[in-house]
mmCIF file of C-alpha atoms and ligand atoms in Angstrom:
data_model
loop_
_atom_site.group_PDB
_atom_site.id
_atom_site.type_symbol
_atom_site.label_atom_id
_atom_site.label_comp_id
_atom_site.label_asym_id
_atom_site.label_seq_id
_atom_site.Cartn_x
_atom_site.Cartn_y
_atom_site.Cartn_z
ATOM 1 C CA UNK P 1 -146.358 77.356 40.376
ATOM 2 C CA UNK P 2 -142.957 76.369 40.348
ATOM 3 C CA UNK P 3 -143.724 72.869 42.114
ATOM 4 C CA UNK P 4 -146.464 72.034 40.193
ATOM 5 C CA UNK P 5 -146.136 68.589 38.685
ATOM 6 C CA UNK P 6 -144.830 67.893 34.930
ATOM 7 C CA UNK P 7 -147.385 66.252 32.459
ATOM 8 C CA UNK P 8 -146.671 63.542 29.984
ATOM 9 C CA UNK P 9 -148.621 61.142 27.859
ATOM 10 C CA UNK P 10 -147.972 58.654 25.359
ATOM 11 C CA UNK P 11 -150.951 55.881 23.942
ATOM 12 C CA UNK P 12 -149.575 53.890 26.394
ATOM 13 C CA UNK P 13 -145.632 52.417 28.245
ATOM 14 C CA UNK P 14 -143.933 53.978 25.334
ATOM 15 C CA UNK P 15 -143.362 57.374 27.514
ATOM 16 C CA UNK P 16 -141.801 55.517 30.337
ATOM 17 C CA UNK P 17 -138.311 55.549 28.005
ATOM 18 C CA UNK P 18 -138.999 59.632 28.213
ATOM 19 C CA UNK P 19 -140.099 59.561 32.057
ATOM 20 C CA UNK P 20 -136.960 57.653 32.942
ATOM 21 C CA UNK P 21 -134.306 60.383 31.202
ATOM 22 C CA UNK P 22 -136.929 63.170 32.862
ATOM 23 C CA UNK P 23 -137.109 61.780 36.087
ATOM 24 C CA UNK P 24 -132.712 61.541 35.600
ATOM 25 C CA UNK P 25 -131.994 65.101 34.435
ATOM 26 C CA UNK P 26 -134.645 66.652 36.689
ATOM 27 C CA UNK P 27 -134.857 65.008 40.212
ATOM 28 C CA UNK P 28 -136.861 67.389 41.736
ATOM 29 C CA UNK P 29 -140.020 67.498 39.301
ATOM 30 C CA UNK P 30 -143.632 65.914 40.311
ATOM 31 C CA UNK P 31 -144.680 64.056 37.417
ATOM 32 C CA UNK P 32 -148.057 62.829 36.480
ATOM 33 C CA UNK P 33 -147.598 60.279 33.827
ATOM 34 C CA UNK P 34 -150.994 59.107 31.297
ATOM 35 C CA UNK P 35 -151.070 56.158 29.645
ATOM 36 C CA UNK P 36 -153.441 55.725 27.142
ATOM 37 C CA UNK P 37 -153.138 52.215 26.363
ATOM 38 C CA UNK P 38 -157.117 51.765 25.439
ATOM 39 C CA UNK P 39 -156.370 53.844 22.742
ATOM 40 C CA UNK P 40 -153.261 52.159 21.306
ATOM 41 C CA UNK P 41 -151.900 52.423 18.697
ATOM 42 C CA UNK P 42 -152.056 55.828 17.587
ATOM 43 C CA UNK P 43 -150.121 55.204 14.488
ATOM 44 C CA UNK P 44 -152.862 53.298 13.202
ATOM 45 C CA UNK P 45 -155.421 56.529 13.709
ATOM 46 C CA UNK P 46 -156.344 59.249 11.092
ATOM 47 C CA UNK P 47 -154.737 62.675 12.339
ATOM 48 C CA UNK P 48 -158.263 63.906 13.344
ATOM 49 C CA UNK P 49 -158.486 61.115 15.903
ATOM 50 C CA UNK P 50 -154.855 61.598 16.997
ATOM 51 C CA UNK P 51 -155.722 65.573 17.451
ATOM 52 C CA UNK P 52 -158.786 64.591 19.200
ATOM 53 C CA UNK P 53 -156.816 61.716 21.813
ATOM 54 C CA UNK P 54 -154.016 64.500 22.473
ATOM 55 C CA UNK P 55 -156.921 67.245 23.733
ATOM 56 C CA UNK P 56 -158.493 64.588 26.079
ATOM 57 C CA UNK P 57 -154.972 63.710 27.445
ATOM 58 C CA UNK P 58 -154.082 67.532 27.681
ATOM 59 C CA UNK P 59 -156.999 68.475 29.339
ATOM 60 C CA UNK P 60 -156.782 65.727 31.778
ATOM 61 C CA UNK P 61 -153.100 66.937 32.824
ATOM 62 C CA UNK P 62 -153.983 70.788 33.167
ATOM 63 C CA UNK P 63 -157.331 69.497 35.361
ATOM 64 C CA UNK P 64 -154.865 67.779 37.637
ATOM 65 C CA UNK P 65 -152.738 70.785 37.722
ATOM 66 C CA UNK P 66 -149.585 70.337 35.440
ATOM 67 C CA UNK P 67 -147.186 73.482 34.677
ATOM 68 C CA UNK P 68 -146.038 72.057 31.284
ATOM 69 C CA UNK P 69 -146.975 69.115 29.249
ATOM 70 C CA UNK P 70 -144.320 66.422 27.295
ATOM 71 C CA UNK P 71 -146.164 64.869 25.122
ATOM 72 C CA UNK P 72 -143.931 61.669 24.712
ATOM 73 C CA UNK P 73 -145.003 60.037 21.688
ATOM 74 C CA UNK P 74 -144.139 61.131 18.178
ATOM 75 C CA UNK P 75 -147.483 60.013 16.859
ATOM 76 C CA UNK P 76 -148.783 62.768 18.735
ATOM 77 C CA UNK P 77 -146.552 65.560 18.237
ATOM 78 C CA UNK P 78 -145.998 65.593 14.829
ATOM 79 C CA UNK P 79 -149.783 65.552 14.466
ATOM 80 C CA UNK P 80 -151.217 67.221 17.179
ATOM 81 C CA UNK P 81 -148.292 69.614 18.792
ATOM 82 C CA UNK P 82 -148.959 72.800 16.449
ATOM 83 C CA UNK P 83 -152.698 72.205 17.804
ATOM 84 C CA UNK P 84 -152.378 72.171 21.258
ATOM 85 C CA UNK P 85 -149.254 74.843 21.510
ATOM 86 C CA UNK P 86 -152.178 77.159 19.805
ATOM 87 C CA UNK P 87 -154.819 76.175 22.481
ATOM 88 C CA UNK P 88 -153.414 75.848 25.750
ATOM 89 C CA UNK P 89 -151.497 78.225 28.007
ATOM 90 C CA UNK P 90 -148.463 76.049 29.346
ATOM 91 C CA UNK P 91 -145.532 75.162 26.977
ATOM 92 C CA UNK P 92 -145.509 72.032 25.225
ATOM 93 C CA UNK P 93 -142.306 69.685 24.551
ATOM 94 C CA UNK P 94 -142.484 67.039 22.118
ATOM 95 C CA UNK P 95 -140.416 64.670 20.382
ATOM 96 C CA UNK P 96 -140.432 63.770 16.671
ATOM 97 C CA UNK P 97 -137.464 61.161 14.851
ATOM 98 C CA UNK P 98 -134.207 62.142 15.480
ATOM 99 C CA UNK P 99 -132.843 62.431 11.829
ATOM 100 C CA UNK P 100 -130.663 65.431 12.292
ATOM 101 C CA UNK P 101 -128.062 63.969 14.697
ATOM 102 C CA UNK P 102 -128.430 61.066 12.422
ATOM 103 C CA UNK P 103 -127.535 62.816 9.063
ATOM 104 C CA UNK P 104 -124.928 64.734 10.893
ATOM 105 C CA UNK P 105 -123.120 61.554 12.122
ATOM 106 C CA UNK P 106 -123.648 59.400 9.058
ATOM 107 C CA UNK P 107 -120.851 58.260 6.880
ATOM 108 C CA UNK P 108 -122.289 55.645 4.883
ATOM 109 C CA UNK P 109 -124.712 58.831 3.925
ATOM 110 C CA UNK P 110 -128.052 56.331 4.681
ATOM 111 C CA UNK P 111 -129.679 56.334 7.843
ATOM 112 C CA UNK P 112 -132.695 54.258 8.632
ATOM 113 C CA UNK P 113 -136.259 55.816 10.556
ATOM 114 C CA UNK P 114 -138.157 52.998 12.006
ATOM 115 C CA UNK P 115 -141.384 54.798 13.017
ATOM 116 C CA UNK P 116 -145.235 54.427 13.058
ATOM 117 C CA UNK P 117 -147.486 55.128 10.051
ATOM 118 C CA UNK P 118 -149.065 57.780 11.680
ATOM 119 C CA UNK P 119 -145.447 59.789 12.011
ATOM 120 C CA UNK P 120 -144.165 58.850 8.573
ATOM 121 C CA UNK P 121 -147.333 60.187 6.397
ATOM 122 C CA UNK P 122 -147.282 63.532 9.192
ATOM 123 C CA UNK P 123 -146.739 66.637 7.098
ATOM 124 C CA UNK P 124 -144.098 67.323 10.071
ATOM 125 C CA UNK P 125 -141.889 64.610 9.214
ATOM 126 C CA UNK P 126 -141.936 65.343 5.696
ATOM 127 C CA UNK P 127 -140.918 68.575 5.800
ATOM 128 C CA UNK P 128 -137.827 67.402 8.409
ATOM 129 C CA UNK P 129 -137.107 64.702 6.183
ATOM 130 C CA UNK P 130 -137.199 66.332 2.993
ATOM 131 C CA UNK P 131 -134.527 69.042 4.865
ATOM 132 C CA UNK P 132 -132.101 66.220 5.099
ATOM 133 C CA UNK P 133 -132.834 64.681 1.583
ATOM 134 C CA UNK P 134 -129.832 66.255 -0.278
ATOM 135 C CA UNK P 135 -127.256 65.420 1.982
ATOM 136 C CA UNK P 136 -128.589 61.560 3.369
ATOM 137 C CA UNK P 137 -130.683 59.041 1.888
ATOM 138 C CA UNK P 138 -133.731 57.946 4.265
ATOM 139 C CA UNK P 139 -134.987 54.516 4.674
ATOM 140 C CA UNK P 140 -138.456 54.558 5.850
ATOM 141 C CA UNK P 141 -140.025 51.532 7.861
ATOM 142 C CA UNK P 142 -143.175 51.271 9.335
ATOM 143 C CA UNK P 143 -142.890 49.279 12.917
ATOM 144 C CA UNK P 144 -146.414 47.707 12.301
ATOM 145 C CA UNK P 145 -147.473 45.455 15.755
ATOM 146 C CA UNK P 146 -144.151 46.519 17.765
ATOM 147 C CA UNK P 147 -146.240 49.152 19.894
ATOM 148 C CA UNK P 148 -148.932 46.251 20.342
ATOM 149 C CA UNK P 149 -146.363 43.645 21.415
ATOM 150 C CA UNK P 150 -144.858 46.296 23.759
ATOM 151 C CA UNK P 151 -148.263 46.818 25.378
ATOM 152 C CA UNK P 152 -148.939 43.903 25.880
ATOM 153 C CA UNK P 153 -145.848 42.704 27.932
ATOM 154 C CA UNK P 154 -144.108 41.178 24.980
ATOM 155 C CA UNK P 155 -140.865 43.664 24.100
ATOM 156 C CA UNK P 156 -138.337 40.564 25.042
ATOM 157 C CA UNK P 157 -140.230 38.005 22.870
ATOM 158 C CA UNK P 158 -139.130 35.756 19.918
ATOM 159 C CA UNK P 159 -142.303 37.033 18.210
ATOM 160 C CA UNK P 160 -141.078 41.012 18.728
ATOM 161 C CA UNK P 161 -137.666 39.390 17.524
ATOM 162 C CA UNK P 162 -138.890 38.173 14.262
ATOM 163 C CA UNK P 163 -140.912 41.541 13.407
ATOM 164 C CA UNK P 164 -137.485 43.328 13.843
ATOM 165 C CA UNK P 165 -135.696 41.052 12.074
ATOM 166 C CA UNK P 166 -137.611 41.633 9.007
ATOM 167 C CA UNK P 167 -138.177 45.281 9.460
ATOM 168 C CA UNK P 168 -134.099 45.742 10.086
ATOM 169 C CA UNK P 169 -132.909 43.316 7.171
ATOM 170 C CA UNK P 170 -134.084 45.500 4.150
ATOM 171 C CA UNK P 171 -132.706 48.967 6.074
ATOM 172 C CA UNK P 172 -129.193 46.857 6.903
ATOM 173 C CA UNK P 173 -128.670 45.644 3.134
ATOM 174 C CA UNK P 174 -129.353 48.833 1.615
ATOM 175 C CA UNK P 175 -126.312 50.162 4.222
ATOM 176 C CA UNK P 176 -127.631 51.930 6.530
ATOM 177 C CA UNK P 177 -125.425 53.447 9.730
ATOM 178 C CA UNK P 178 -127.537 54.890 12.017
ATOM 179 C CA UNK P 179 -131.078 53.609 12.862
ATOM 180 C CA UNK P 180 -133.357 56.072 14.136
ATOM 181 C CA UNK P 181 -136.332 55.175 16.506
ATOM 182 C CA UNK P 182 -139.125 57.419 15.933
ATOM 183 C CA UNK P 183 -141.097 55.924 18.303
ATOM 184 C CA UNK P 184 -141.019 56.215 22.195
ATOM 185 C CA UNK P 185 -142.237 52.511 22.212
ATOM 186 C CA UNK P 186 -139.360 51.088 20.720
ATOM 187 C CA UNK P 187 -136.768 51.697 23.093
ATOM 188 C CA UNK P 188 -137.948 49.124 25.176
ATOM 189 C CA UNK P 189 -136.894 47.138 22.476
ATOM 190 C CA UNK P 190 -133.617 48.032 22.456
ATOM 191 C CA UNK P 191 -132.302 44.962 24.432
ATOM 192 C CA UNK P 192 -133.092 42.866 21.051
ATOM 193 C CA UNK P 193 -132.174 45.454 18.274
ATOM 194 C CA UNK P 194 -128.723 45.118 19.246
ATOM 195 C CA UNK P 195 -128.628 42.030 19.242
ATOM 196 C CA UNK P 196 -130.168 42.188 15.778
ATOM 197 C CA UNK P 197 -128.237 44.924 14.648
ATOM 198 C CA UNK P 198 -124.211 44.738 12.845
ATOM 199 C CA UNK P 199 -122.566 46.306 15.636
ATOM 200 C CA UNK P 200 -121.733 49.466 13.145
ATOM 201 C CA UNK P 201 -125.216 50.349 13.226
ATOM 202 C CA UNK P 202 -125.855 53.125 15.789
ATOM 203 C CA UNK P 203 -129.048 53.333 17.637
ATOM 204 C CA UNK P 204 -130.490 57.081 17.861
ATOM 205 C CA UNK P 205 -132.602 57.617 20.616
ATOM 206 C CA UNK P 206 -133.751 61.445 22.055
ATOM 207 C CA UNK P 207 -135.297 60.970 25.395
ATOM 208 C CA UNK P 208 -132.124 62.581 26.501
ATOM 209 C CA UNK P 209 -132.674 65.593 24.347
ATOM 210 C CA UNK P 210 -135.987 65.661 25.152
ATOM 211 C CA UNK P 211 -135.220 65.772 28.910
ATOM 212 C CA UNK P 212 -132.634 68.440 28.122
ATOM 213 C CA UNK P 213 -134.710 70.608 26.411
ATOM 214 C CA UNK P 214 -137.646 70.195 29.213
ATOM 215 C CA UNK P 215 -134.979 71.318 31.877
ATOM 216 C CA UNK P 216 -134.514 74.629 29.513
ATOM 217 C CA UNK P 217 -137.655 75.360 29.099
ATOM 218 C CA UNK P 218 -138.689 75.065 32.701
ATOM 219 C CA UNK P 219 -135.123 77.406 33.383
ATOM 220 C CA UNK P 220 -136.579 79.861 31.388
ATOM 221 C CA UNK P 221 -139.450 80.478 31.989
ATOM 222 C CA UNK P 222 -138.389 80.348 36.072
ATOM 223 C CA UNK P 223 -140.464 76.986 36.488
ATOM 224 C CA UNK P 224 -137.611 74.458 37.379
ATOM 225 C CA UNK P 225 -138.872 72.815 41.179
ATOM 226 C CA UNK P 226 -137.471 73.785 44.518
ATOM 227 C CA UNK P 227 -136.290 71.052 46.408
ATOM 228 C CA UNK P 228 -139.629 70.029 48.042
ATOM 229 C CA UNK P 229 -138.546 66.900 50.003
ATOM 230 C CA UNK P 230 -139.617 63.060 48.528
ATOM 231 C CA UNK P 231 -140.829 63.526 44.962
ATOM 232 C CA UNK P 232 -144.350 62.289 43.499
ATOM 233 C CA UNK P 233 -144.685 60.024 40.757
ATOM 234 C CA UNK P 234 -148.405 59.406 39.212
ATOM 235 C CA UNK P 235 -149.439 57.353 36.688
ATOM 236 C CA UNK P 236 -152.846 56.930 35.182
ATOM 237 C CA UNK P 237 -153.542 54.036 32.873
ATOM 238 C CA UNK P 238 -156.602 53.061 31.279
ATOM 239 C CA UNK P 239 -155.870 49.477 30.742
ATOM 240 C CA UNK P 240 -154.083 46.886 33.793
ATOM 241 C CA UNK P 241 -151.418 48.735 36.154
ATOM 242 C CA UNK P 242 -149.423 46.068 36.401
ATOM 243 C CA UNK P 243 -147.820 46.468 32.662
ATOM 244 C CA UNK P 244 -147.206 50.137 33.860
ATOM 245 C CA UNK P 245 -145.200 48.838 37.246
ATOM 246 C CA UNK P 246 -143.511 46.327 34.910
ATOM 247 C CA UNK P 247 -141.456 49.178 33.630
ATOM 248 C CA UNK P 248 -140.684 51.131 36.979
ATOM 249 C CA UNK P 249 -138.290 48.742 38.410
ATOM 250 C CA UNK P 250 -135.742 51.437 40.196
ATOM 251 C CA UNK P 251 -137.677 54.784 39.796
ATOM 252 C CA UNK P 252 -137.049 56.869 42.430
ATOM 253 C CA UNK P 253 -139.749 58.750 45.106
ATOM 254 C CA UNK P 254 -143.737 57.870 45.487
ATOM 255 C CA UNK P 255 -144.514 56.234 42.898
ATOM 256 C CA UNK P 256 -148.610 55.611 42.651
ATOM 257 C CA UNK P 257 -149.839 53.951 39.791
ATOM 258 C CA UNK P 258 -153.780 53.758 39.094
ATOM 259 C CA UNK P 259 -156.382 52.743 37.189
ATOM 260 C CA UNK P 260 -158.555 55.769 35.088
ATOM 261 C CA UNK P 261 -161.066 55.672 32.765
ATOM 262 C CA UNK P 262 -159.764 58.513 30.435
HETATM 263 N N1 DGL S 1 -145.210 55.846 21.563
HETATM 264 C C1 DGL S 1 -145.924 56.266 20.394
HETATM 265 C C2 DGL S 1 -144.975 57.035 19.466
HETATM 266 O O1 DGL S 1 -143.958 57.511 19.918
HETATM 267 C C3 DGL S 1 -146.592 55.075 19.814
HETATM 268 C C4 DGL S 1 -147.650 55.419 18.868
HETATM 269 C C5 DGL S 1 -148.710 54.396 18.726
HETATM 270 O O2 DGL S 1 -149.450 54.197 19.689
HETATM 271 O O3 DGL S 1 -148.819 53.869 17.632
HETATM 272 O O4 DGL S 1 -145.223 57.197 18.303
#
C-alpha cells in the first residue's frame, strides 16, 4: 500500500504550485497529477457542478490506484471536501485561503484574500472568515480571468499584469499587509505580484503547509513510501500537454505527461 502513488487534481496547472512543495517535502512519493483544464474555471461553476467535477476526478485517481488524494484547488475543497471525505475510503488533504497565518502576522490589522468566486460565496470560507472578523478586517477580491490567463500560457503577460493591477490597487489603498492567495493558480503569478506589490505587502502562500500536512498524514496512518528507486510522475490533462510540461522545468524522476479524456 505504502508505495502506492499520491493523487492530486486541480481544474487545471494551478496544482503544479502544490505538486512542486509535494514532490520537495516528500521525495519518495509516486504522484499521479489530473488536470482538468476542459473544465476550467471552477470558480465560475455552481457548487453542484464543482461537487460533481471533484467525484469524476476522485474516482479517476482511486481507479488508477492512489492511497490518498490532495485535492489542490480551493474551489474544490471548500465545496466539495466534506463530500468526498464522507464517500471515499482514503484521506483527503485540501487547501482553502490561508487567513489564519495572515491575521496572526498582521499589524496593519487588514489583510487582503484574492480568491475565486466559487471560494468566496463557499459556506467554508465564511465560516473561517467570519472566525477572524473581530480581530482583522478582510478585503475580498474576486481574481476574475487570472485562472484563464494562467491556462492558457499567459501568467507573465502585460494583460495578467493589468488584471492584477486593478484587483491589488483597491486592497493596497485600503492598507492592507498581507495578501492572501486563495487560489492554487495564482502562484504562478507571483513573479508579477511582486513586482506590483509595496514591498511591505507579504504574499501568503500554503503549498508548504499543505505538503506538510500530507507528509503527517501519510506518517500516521504508516503510508509514507519506502525508498523504491527512480520515482514516477503522471500527469493527465484533458486539454494540450505541452502547457502542463511548460511548468515542469526541473521536476525530478519519470515524469510522463498525457493526454485523457476525463
Ligand atoms: N486552482 C483553482 C483554485 O485553487 C482554480 C479554480 C478555478 O478553476 O476557477 O481555486
Amino acid at each position: 500500500m505504502s508505495n502506492k502513488p499520491i493523487g492530486i487534481f486541480d481544474s487545471g496547472v494551478g496544482g503544479i504550485s502544490i505538486w512542486k512543495e509535494l514532490q520537495q517535502r516528500l521525495p519518495l512519493e509516486d504522484t499521479i497529477y489530473l488536470a482538468d483544464s476542459k473544465n476550467a474555471p471552477y470558480g465560475e461553476k455552481s457548487a453542484e457542478t464543482i461537487v460533481q467535477l471533484s467525484i469524476k476526478n476522485t474516482e479517476l485517481l482511486l481507479d488508477l490506484g492512489c492511497k490518498l488524494i490532495v485535492v489542490a484547488c480551493n474551489t474544490a475543497t471548500t465545496n466539495a471536501i466534506d463530500h468526498l471525505r464522507t464517500h471515499y475510503p482514503v484521506p483527503f488533504i485540501g487547501i482553502e485561503p490561508a487567513i489564519k497565518p495572515a491575521a496572526l502576522g498582521s499589524t496593519s490589522g487588514s489583510v487582503g484574500v484574492l480568491a475565486t468566486r466559487g471560494t468566496l460565496s463557499s459556506a467554508l470560507f465564511h465560516s473561517t472568515s467570519k472566525n477572524h472578523a473581530s480581530t482583522i478586517k478582510i478585503m475580498e477580491q474576486e481574481g476574475t480571468g487570472l485562472v484563464e490567463l494562467v491556462e492558457a500560457g499567459q501568467a507573465s503577460s502585460e494583460t495578467a499584469r493589468a488584471l492584477l493591477k486593478k484587483y491589488i490597487q483597491p486592497m493596497v489603498a485600503s492598507g492592507i499587509d498581507h495578501l492572501v492567495l486563495g487560489c492554487t493558480h495564482y502562484p504562478h503569478l507571483i513573479p508579477l505580484l511582486k513586482e506590483e506589490l509595496p514591498a511591505h505587502v507579504k504574499i501568503i502562500d500554503c503549498g508548504e503547509a499543505v505538503a506538510n500536512q500530507t507528509h503527517r498524514i501519510l506518517e500516521k496512518q504508516g503510508l509514507l513510501a519506502k525508498d523504491h528507486g527512480q520515482t514516477k510522475h503522471q500527469f493527465f490533462t484533458n486539454a494540450d500537454p505541452s502547457l502542463v510540461r511548460s511548468f515542469l522545468s526541473g521536476a525530478k524522476g519519470e515524469v510522463v505527461i498525457s493526454f485523457k479524456d476525463f
